[in-house]
Coordinates of C-alpha atoms in Angstrom, one line a residue:
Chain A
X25 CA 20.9 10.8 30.6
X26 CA 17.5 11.9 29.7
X27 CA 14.6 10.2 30.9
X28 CA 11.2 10.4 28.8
X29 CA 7.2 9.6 29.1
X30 CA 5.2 9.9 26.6
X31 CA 3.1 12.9 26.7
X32 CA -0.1 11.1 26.5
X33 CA -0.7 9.3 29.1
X34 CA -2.3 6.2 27.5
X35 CA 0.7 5.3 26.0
X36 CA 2.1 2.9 27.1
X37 CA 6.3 2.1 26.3
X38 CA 5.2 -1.7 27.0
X39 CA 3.1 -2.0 24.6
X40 CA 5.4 -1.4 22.2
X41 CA 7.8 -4.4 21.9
X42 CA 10.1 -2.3 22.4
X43 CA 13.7 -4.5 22.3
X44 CA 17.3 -3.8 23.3
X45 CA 19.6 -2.7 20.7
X46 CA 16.4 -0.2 19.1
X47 CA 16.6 3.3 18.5
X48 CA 14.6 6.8 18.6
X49 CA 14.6 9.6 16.0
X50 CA 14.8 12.7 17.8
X51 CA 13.9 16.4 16.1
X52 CA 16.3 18.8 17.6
X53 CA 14.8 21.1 19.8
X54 CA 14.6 24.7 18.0
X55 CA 15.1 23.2 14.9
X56 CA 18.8 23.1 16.3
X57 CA 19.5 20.9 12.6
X58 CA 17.7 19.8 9.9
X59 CA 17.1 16.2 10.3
X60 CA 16.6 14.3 13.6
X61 CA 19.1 12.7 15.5
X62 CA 19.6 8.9 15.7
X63 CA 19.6 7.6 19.3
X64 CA 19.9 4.2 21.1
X65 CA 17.3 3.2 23.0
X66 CA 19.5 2.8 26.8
X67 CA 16.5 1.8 29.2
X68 CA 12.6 1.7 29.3
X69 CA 11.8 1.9 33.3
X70 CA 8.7 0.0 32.1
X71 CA 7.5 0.8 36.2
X72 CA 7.3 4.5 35.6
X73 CA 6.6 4.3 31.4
X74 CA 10.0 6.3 31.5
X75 CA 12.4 5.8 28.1
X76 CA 15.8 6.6 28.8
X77 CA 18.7 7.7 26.4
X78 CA 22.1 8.4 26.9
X79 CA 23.0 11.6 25.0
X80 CA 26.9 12.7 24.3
X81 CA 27.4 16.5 23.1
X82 CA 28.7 15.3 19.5
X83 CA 27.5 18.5 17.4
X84 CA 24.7 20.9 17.6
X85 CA 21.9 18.0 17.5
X86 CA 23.1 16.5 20.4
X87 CA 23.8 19.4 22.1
X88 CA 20.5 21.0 21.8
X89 CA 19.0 17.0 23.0
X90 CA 21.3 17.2 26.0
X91 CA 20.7 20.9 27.1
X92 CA 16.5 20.3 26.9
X93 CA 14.8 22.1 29.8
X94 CA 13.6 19.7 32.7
X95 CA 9.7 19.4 31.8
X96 CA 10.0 20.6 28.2
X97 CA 8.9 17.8 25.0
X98 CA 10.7 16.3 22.2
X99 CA 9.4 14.9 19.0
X100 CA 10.6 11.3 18.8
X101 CA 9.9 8.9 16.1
X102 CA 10.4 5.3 17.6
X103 CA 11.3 2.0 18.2
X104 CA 13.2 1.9 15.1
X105 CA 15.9 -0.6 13.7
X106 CA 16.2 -4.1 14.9
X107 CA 17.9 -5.0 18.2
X108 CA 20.1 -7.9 19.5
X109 CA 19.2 -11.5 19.1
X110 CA 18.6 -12.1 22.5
X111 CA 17.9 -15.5 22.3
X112 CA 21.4 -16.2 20.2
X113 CA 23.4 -15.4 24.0
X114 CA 24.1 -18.6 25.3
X115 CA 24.6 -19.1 28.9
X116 CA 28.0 -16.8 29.8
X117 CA 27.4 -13.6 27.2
X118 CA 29.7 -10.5 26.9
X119 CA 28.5 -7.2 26.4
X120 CA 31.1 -4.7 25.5
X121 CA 30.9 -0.8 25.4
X122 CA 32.7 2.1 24.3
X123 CA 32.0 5.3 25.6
X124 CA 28.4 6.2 25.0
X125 CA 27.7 3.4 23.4
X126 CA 26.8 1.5 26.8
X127 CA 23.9 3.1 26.3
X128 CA 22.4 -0.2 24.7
X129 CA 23.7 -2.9 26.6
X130 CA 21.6 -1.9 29.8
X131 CA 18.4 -2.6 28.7
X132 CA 20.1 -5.9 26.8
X133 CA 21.4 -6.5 30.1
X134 CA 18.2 -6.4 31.8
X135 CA 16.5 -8.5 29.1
X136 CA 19.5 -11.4 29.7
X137 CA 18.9 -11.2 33.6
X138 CA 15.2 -11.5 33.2
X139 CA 15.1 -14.8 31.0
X140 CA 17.7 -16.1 33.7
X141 CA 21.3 -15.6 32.2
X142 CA 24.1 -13.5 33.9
X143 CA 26.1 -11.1 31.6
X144 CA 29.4 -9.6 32.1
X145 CA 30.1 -6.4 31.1
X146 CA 33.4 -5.1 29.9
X147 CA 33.4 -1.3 29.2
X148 CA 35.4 1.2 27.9
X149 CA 36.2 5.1 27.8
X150 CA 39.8 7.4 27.5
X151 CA 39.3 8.1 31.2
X152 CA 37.6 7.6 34.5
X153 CA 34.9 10.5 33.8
X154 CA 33.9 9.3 30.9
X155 CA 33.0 5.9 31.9
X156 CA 29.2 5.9 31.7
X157 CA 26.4 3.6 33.7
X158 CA 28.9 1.8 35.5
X159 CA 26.6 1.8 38.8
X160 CA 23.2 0.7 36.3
X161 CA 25.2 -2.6 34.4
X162 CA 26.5 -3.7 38.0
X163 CA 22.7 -4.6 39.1
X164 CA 23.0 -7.3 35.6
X165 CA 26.5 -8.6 36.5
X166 CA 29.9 -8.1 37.1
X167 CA 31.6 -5.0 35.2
X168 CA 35.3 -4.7 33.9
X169 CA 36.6 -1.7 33.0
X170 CA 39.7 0.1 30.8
X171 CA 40.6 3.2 30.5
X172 CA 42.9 4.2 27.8
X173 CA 44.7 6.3 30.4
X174 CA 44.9 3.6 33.2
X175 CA 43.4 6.4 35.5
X176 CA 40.7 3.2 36.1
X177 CA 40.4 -0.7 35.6
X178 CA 43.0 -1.7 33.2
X179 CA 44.8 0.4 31.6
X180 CA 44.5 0.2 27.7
X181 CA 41.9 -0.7 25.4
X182 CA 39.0 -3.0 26.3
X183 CA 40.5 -5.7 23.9
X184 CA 43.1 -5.5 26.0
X185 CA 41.4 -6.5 29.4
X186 CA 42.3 -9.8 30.9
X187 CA 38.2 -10.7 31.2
X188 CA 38.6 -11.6 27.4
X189 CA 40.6 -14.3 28.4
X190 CA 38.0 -16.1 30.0
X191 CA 35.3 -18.2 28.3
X192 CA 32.1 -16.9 27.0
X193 CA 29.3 -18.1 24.6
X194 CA 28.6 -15.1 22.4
X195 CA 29.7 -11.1 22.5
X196 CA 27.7 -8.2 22.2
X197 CA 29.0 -4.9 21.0
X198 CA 28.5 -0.8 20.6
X199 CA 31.4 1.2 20.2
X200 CA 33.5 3.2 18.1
X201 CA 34.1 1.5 14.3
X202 CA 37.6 0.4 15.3
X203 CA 37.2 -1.4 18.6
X204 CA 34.0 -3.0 17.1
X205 CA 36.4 -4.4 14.3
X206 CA 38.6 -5.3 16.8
X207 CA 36.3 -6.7 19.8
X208 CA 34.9 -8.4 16.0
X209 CA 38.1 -9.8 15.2
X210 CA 38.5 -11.9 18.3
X211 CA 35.1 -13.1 17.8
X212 CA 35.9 -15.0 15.0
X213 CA 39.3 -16.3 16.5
X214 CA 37.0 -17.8 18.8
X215 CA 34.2 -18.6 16.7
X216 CA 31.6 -16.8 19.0
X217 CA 28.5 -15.3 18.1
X218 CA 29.2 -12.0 17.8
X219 CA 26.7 -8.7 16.6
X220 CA 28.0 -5.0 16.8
X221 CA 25.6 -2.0 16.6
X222 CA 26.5 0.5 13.9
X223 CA 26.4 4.3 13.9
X224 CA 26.1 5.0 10.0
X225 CA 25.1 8.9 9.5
X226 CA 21.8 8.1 8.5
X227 CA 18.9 10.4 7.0
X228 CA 15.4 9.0 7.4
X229 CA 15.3 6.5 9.9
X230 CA 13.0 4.1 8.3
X231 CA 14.8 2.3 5.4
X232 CA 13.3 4.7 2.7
X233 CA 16.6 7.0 1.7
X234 CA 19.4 4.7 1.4
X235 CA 21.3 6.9 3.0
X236 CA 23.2 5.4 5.7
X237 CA 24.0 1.9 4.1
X238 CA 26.7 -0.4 4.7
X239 CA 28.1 -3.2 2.6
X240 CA 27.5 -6.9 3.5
X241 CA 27.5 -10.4 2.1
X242 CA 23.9 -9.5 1.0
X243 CA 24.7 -6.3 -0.7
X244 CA 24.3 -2.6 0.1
X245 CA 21.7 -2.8 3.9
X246 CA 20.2 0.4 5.5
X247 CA 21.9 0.4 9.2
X248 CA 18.7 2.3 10.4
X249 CA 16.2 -0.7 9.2
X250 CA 18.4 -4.0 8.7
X251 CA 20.6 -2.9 12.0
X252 CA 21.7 -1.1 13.8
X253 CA 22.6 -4.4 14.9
X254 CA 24.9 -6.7 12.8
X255 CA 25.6 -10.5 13.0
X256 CA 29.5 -10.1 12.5
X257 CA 29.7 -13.1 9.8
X258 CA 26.9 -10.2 7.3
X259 CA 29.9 -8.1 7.2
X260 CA 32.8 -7.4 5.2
X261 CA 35.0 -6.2 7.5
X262 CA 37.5 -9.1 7.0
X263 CA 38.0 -7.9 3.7
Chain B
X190 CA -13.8 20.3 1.6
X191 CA -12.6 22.7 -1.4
X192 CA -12.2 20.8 -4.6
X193 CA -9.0 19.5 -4.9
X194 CA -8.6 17.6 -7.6
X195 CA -6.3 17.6 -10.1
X196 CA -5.3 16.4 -13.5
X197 CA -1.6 15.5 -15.0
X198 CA -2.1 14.0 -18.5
X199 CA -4.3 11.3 -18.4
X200 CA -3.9 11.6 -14.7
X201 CA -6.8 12.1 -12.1
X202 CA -5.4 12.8 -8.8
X203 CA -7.3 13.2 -5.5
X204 CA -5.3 15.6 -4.5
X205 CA -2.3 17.4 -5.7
X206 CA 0.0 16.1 -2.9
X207 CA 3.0 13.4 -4.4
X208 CA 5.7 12.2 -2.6
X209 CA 9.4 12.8 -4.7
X210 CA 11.0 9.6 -5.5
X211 CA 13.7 8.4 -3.9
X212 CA 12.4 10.1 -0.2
X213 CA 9.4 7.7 -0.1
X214 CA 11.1 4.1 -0.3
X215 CA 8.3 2.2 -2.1
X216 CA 5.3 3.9 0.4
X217 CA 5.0 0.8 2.9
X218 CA 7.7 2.1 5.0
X219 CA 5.3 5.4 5.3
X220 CA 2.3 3.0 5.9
X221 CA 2.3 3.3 9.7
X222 CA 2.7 6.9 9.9
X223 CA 0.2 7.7 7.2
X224 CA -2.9 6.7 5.2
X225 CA -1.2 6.2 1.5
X226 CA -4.8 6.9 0.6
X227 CA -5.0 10.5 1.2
X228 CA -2.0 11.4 -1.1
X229 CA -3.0 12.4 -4.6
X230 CA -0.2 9.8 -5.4
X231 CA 2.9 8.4 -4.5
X232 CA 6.2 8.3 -6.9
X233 CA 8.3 4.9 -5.6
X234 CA 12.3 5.0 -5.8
X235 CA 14.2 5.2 -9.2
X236 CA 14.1 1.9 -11.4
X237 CA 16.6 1.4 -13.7
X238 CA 16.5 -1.7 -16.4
X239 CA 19.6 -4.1 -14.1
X240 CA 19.8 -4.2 -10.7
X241 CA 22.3 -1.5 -9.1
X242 CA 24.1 -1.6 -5.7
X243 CA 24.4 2.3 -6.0
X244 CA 27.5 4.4 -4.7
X245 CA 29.8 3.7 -1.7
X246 CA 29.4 5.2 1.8
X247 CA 29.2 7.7 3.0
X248 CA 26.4 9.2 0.6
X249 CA 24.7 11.8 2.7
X250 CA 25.8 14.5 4.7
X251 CA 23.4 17.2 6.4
X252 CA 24.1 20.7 5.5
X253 CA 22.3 24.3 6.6
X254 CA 18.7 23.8 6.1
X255 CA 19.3 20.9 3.9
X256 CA 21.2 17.8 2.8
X257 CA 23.5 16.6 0.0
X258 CA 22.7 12.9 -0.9
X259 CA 25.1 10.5 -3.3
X260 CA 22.6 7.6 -3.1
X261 CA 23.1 6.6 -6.7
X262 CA 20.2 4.8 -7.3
X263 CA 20.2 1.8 -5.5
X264 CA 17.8 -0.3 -6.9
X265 CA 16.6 -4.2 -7.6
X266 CA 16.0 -3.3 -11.1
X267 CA 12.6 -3.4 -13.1
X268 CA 11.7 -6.9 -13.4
X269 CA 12.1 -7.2 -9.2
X270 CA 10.0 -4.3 -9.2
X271 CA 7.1 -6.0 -11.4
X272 CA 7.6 -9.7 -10.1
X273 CA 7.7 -8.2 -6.2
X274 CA 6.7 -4.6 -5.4
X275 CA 3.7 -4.0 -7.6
X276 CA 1.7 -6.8 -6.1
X277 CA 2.3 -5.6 -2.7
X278 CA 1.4 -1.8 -3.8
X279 CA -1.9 -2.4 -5.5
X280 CA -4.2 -2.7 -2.9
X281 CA -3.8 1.2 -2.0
X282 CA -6.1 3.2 -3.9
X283 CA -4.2 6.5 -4.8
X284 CA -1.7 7.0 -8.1
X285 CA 1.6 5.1 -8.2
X286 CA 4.0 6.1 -10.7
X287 CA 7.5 4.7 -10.8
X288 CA 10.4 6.6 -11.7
X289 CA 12.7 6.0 -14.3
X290 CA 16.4 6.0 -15.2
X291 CA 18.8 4.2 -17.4
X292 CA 22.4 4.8 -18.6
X293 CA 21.1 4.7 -22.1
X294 CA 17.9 5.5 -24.4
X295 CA 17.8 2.0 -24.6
X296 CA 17.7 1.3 -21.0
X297 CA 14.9 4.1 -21.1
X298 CA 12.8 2.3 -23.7
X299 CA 12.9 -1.4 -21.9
X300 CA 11.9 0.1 -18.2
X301 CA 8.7 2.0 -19.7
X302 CA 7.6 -0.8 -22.1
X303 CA 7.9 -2.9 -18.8
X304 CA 6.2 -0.6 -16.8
X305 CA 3.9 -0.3 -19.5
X306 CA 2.0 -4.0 -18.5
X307 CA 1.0 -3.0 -15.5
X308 CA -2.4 -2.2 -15.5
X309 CA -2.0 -0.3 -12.1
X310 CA 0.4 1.9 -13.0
X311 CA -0.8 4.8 -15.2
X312 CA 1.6 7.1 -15.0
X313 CA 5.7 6.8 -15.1
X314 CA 8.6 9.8 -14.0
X315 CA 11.6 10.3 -16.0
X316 CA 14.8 10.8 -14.5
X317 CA 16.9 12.8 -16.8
X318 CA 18.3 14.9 -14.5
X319 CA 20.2 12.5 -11.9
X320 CA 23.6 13.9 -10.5
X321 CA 25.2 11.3 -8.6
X322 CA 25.7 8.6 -11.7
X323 CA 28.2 8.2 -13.6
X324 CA 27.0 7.6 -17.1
X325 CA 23.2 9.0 -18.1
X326 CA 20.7 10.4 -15.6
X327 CA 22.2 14.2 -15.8
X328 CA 23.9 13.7 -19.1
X329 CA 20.4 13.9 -20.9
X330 CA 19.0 16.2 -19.0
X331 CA 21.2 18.9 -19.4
X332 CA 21.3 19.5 -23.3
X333 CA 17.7 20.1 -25.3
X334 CA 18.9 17.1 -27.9
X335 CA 19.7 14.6 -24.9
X336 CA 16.3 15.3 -23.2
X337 CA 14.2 15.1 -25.8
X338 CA 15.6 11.9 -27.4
X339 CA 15.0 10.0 -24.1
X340 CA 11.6 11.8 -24.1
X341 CA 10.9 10.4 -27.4
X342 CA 12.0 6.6 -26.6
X343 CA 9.5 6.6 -23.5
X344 CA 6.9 8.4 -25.1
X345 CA 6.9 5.8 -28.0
X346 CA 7.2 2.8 -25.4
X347 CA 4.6 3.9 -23.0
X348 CA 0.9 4.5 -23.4
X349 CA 0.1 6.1 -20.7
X350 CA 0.8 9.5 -18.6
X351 CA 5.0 10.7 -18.9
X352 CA 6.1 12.9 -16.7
X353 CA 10.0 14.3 -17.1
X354 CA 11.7 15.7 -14.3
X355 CA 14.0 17.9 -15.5
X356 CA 17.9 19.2 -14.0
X357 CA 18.0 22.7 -12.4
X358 CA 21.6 22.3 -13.1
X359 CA 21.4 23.9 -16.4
X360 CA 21.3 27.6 -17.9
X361 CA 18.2 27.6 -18.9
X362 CA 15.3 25.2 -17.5
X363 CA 13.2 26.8 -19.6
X364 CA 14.3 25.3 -23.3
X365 CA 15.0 21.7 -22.1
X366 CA 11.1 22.3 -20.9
X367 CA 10.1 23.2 -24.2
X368 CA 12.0 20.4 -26.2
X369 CA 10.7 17.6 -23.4
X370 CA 6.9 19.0 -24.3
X371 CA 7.5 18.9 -28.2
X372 CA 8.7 15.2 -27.7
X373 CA 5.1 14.9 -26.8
X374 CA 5.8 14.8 -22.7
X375 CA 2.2 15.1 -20.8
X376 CA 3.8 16.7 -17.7
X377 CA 7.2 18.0 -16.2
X378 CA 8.5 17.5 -12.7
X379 CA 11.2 20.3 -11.3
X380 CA 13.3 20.2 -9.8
X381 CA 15.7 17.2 -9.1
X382 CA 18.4 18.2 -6.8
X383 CA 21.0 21.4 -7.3
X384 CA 24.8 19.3 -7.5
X385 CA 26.7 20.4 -4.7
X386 CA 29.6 19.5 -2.3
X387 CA 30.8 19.9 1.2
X388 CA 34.1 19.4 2.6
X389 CA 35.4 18.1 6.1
X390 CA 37.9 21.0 7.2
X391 CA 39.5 19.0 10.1
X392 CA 39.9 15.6 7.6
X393 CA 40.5 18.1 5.0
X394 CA 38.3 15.3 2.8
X395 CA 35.2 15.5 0.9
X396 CA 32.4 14.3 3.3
X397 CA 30.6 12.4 0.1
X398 CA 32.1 9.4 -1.0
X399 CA 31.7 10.9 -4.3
X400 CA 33.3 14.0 -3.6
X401 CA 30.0 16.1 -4.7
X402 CA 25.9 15.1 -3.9
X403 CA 22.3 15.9 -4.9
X404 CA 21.4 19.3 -2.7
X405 CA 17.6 18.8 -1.1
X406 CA 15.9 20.4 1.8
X407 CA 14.2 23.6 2.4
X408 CA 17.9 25.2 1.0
X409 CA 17.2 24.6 -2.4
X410 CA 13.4 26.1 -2.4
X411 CA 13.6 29.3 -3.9
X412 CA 15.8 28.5 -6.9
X413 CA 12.8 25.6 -7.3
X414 CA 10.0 28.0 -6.9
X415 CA 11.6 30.5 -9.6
X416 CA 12.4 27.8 -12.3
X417 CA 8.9 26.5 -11.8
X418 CA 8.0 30.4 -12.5
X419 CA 9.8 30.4 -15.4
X420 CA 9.3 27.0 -17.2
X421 CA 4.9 27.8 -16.1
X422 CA 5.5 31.0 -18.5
X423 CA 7.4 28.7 -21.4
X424 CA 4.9 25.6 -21.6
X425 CA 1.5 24.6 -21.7
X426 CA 1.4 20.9 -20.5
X427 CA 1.2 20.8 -16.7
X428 CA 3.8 20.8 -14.2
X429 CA 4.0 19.1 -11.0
X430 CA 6.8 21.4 -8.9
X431 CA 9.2 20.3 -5.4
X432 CA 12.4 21.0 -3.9
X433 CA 12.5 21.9 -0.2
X434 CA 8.6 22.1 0.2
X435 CA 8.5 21.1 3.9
X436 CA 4.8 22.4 5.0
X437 CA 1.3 23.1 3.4
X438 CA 2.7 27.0 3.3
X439 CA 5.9 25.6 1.2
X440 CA 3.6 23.3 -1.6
X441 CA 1.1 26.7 -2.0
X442 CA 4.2 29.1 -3.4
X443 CA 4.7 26.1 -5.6
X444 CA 1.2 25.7 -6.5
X445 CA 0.8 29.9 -6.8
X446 CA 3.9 29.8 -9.1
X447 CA 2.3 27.6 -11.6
X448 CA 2.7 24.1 -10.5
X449 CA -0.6 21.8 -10.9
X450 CA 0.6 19.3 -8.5
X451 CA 3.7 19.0 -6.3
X452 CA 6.2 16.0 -4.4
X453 CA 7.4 16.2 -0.8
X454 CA 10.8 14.8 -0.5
X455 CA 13.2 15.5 2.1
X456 CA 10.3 16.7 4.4
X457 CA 9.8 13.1 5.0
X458 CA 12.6 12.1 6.7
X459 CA 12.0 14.8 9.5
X460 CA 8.2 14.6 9.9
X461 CA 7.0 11.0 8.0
X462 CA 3.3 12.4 8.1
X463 CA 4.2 15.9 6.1
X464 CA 2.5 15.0 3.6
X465 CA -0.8 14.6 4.5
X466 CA -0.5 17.5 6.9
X467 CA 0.2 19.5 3.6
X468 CA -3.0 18.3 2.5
X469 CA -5.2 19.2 5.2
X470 CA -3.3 22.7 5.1
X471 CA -4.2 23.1 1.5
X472 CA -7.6 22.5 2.0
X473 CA -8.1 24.6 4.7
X474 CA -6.0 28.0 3.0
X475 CA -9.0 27.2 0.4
X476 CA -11.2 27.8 2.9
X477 CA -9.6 30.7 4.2
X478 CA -9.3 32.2 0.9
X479 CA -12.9 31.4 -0.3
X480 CA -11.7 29.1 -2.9
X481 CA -13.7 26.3 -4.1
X482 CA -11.1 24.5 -6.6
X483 CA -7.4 24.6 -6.1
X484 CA -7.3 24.9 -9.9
X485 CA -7.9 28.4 -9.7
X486 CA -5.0 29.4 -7.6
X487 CA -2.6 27.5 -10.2
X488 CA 0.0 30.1 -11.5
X489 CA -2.0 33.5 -10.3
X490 CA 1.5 34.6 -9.8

């Protein structure tokens, strides 16, 4: 996790409107690749003006984020994209997690507890270690947790967790492709709202390359400006 | 402030900063990183005569110092273009020209007499050299008597200032140069992007949906820098010169190599404000060099 304040100090992160589900544009330190790195926006500590994002060592990019010298600046480009509907959760929402991409769902958590609705979380990883902000979600709800090796929670995949058989009003998702198609999946069994947060490879950031598009009932949409985060019922994953 | 003016056709830009279509969306998704003002012009996304969804994801892959993109034009076609772009783009002061492609000579002629009505935009960019469609784009740029019939369509349907950008991914730049000018183009543009490929080891899979993509990026900048070289020594109408200019340093080997004016592309994506850095750069080598008008340093190489 890296925690960031702006370097000058009249900016303010809470000026910005900054909402959950957003993301940051991050130039590699040491020119570590050639574009930036897209990454979701996990917490703005609006208290100390601190922005927080949680990095996984995925490539160079990453890598070079992750490995950034206590003290030392990045060149960050944001808020980008679009964020959850908050106001779509009903009272009893689900936020669901793969891996890193919990990242998102705490400051989404946050957000729900503030205008007065309790989330549950239900989180994934292959193993104990790499189950991420366990601790952080619990102060929003109660969490659930799978592990693909059972080593803790349930063993097996998060669509797999008994919490899915309770009741809830809408889902919330950020994972890898296939257990968003699948968390998406029971969405529509159940005829929840449901929106997932794509992770399309993605060049500029801002909707100007075309680059990291993705094929819905209103044709070809840039992820990085008409997402990251998707309504299920835009997308042609049925298909 | 050096003077920095200069002229493409009937063209009078500010400056000789442009933005390279396809990197720039339409300009309003630069508007709150930069002043649109202080660029010579801007060159808006490819238009092509019907609306086109473009090519299937994944289009882009990053590669060293660069990127391959398989965008394919995606597009809402001319007449959205005219009915809902070009009002929004008319209150900004500096150049607009719209770039150009069709699957035809026909589809050529119908965008520019289109484009043609539009009292804003004086000058148009000619995408003959496009590697990620199936039929046109490269097709006509890569043979003299395939460039200069499209050349001749648009020059005959539009009044105003054409501007061909031209393939590097020929033998020789230098005689589809020559038969674009002697179709009576004002200007050239080089170069679009080199074709190229990358492959996924572990998925032993092509990492383009299309298998091979457009090369752009800091990569490709000395093969642009030589070809603008060589075509500077072939013609006499002007040309405005990109591929991989990333910095004010990068746009000045263009500008020393004989380019009048030159478009920032991929730059964009990694710093949204490169181009007007590049102009303040380009002033300020003026003033370093004691030179009062950048027309003097065009093609002392």
């Amino acid at each position: 996790m890296l925690k960031l304040t702006p370097l000058d100090r009249g900016i303010s992160l809470s000026d910005m409107n900054i909402r959950p589900g957003q993301f940051v544009q991050v130039k590699t330190p040491d020119n570590a690749t050639f574009l930036r790195r897209p990454i979701s926006i996990c917490n703005i500590d609006f208290f100390s003006n601190q922005l927080w994002i949680l990095v996984r060592d995925a490539g160079n990019g990453s890598r070079a984020i992750m490995n950034s010298p206590v003290n030392s600046k990045l060149n960050i480009i944001l808020p980008l994209g679009n964020g959850f509907a908050v106001d779509k959760s009903g009272p009893s929402p689900i936020l669901i997690g793969g891996g890193v991409g919990v990242a998102p769902l705490l400051m989404l958590g946050a957000e729900l507890k503030e205008r007065g609705i309790q989330p549950t979380f239900l989180i994934g990883a292959r193993n104990k270690e790499a189950i991420l902000l366990e601790k952080e979600l619990s102060a929003y709800g109660p969490v659930f947790v799978s592990t693909d090796d059972g080593s803790y929670g349930s063993i097996g995949l998060v669509t797999q967790n008994p919490v899915l058989d309770n009741n809830f009003s809408s889902i919330y998702c950020c994972g890898p492709l296939p257990m968003m198609k699948a968390v998406a999946k029971i969405a529509s069994a159940k005829s929840l709202f449901c929106e997932v947060s794509l992770e399309n490879v993605m060049g500029c950031g801002i909707g100007a390359c075309l680059c990291c598009v993705e094929k819905t009932t209103e044709g070809n949409l840039c992820v990085c400006k008409e997402g990251p985060v998707f309504n299920i019922n835009k997308l042609l994953w049925h298909n | 402030m050096a003077q920095l003016g200069v002229t493409i056709g009937n063209l009078q830009l500010s400056n000789p900063v442009l933005t390279a279509s396809g990197t720039f969306g339409y300009g309003e998704e630069f508007s709150d990183f930069i002043d649109l003002d202080r660029l010579g012009g801007f060159i808006v996304k490819g238009t092509t005569l019907e609306p086109r969804q473009g090519n299937d994801y994944p289009r882009m892959v990053e590669t060293p110092s660069g990127m391959l993109n398989a965008v394919g034009l995606q597009n809402k076609g001319v007449d959205y273009f005219i009915e809902n772009i070009y009002p929004r783009l008319i209150k900004y002061s500096s150049e607009i020209i719209v770039n150009i492609s069709g699957s035809s000579v026909d589809d050529y002629y119908k965008v520019a007499e289109k484009l043609n009505t539009l009292p804003r935009i004086n000058a148009i960019e000619v995408n003959i050299s496009c590697p990620n469609v199936k039929t046109g784009g490269m097709a006509f740029g890569t043979t003299t008597s395939g460039a200069a019939s499209v050349t001749k369509a648009v020059r005959e349907a539009f009044d105003k200032t054409v501007i061909v950008k031209l393939s590097p991914n020929v033998t020789d730049i230098t005689e589809i140069a020559r038969a674009v000018e002697n179709e009576g183009a004002d200007a050239v543009s080089l170069i679009n992007t080199l074709m190229g490929m990358a492959i996924d080891v572990e998925r032993q899979r092509p990492y383009l949906s299309t298998y091979t993509g457009g090369l752009s990026g800091a990569a490709v900048r000395p093969v642009a820098v030589r070809m603008v070289w060589q075509v500077h020594k072939a013609v006499n109408i002007p040309i405005i010169g990109l591929g991989g200019i990333m910095n004010g340093r990068d746009a000045l080997e263009f500008i020393l190599a004989g380019a009048t004016a030159i478009e920032v592309g991929t730059a964009n994506f990694i710093n949204p404000a490169a181009t007007v850095e590049i102009v303040k750069y380009i002033d300020d080598y003026c003033r370093r060099h004691n030179v009062n008008d950048i027309n003097q340093l065009i093609g002392i190489i």
